[in-house]
Amino acid sequence: MKDNIYTIPLIDAFHSNHECPFCFIYNNMENEALEFMLGSAYMADNIREKTNKLGFCSNHYKLLYEHGNRLGLALMMHTHLLELKKTLDPLLEANSPRESVSKLSIFKKKETENNISKFISENKSNCYICDKIDRDMNRYLDTLFLVWKKDPKFIELVKSCNGFCLSHFAALLDMAPRKLSGNTLDEFYNIIIPLTKENIDRIEEELSWFIDKYDYRNKDAPWKNSKDALPRSIQKIASMDVTNYNDSNN
Ligand SMILES: [Zn+2]
Ligand SMILES: [Zn+2]
């Protein structure tokens, strides 16, 4: 196997000391995507064509709004809105909700979804940034298995990392039988399952000490590794980076 463009960032992520190397990559890709979108990409016709069609998910609208380039976001929002209206307007003009109940509801009485709400809910799950990150994330997950088979030093590196968040752990478990076989597959499970258990136990202890530090009797005791145990627990369990949020309430 030849190294691909994903190999070095993947190895760097395993050196990062993060709660999940794939979340580390996700956070970097997300920051790059936000910079890219509002830096210049919103002016490029080929990208606008896609954002007009897909728009963004709620989380990425929030992050794009917080980025601060309000004109860039307004331009993308406006042409996306015009694109939405192309489908939505005829639906709104042609149908009363009662008439537009889809045929599906004849068979499944409980589902009274009509064409308008169907279009709205489908559209809500689209996101240009999520699509792009998901595609690249699958390449990174693929690359883990390629490097795993090729480089014993990489296996040692994986053993020494802080484990994975729950959803990336689940993704690895699901992908492994398609990527590895026989003893190599057994070895993979025998390493990553105890690694995950050990690191969930560690974060539970760190969070527990974070809570104990609120007891006045522990006021002068050392924090150990627990000062940021709450955001790291959220990253571990929910794959979510909350470290950019306002910290004034702690
Ligand atoms: Zn993760
Ligand atoms: Zn998104």
JSON list of C-alpha atoms in Angstrom, two decimals, residues 87-97 99-100 115-116:
[
{"chain": "A", "resi": 87, "resn": "THR", "atom": "CA", "xyz": [-40.09, 23.66, -5.24]},
{"chain": "A", "resi": 88, "resn": "LEU", "atom": "CA", "xyz": [-41.94, 25.02, -2.25]},
{"chain": "A", "resi": 89, "resn": "ASP", "atom": "CA", "xyz": [-44.01, 27.71, -4.00]},
{"chain": "A", "resi": 90, "resn": "PRO", "atom": "CA", "xyz": [-45.82, 25.36, -6.39]},
{"chain": "A", "resi": 91, "resn": "LEU", "atom": "CA", "xyz": [-46.54, 22.99, -3.48]},
{"chain": "A", "resi": 92, "resn": "LEU", "atom": "CA", "xyz": [-47.93, 25.83, -1.39]},
{"chain": "A", "resi": 93, "resn": "GLU", "atom": "CA", "xyz": [-49.97, 27.23, -4.24]},
{"chain": "A", "resi": 94, "resn": "ALA", "atom": "CA", "xyz": [-51.37, 23.97, -5.60]},
{"chain": "A", "resi": 95, "resn": "ASN", "atom": "CA", "xyz": [-52.33, 21.99, -2.55]},
{"chain": "A", "resi": 96, "resn": "SER", "atom": "CA", "xyz": [-54.29, 22.28, 0.57]},
{"chain": "A", "resi": 97, "resn": "PRO", "atom": "CA", "xyz": [-52.68, 20.01, 3.19]},
{"chain": "A", "resi": 99, "resn": "GLU", "atom": "CA", "xyz": [-55.45, 17.14, -0.63]},
{"chain": "A", "resi": 100, "resn": "SER", "atom": "CA", "xyz": [-51.70, 16.65, -0.64]},
{"chain": "A", "resi": 115, "resn": "ASN", "atom": "CA", "xyz": [-46.01, 16.54, 0.17]},
{"chain": "A", "resi": 116, "resn": "ILE", "atom": "CA", "xyz": [-45.23, 19.85, 1.81]}
]
